[in-house]
Coordinates of C-alpha atoms in Angstrom, one line a residue:
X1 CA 75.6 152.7 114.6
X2 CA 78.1 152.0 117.7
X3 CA 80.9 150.6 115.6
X4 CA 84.0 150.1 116.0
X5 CA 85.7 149.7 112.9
X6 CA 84.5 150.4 109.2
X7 CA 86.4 150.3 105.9
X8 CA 85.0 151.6 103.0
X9 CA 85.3 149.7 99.5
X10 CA 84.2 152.0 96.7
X11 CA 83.5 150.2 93.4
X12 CA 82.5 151.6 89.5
X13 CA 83.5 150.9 86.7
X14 CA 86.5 152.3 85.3
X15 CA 84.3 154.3 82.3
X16 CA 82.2 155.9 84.7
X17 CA 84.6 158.9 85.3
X18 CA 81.5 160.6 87.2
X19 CA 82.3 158.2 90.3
X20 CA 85.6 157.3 89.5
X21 CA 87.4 160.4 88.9
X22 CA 85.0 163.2 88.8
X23 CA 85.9 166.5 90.9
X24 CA 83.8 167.7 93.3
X25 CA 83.0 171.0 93.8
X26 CA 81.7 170.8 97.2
X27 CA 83.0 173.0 100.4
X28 CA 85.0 170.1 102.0
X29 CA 87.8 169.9 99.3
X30 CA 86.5 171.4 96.2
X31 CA 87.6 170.0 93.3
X32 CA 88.6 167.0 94.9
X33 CA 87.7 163.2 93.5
X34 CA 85.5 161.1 95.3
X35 CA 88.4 159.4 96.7
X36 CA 90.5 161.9 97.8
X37 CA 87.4 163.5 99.9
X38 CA 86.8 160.2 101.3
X39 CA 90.8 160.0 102.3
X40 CA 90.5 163.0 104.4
X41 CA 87.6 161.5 106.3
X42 CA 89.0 158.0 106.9
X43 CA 92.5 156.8 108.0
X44 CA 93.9 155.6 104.5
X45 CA 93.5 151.9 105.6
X46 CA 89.8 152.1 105.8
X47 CA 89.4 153.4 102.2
X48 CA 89.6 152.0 98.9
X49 CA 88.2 152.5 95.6
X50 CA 88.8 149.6 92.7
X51 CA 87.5 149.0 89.0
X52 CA 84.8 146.7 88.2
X53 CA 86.6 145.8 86.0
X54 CA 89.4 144.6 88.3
X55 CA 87.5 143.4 91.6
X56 CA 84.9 140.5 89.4
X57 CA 88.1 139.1 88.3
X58 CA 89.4 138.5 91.9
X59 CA 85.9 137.8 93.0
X60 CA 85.3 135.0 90.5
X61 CA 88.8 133.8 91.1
X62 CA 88.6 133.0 94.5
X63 CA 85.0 132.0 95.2
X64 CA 84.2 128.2 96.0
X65 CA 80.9 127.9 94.3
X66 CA 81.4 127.5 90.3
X67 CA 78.0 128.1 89.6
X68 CA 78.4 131.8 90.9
X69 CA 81.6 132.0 89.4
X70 CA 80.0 131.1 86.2
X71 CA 76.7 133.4 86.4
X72 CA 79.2 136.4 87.5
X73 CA 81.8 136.0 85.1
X74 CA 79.1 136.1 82.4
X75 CA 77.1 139.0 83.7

């Protein structure tokens, strides 16, 4: 893809312990989350995982259109 840069955001919601914490068993790090396989991949500044639960809060917070707020806060 000739890029120079990418960052990673990786987002599920907290309850969904299959994507957030699940361990792998897989021959790069077996039993290793999601996360931590993705950490040995990328430098640690161009990974992140957050909560649903935690990012629509931010996202709602700090957008400029309060219809979308609105229709995101609710959904």
């Amino acid at each position: 893809m000739d890029a120079d840069i990418v960052s990673v955001l990786h987002i599920a919601p907290r309850a969904n312990d299959g994507l957030m914490n699940r361990a792998l068993s897989c021959k790069v790090a077996p039993g290793a989350t999601v996360g931590e396989v993705w950490q040995t991949v990328v430098r640690s500044d161009r990974f992140k995982g957050v909560a649903t639960e935690d990012l629509i809060p931010l996202l709602v917070g700090s957008g400029t259109d309060s219809g979308w707020a609105d229709y995101i806060g609710q959904r």
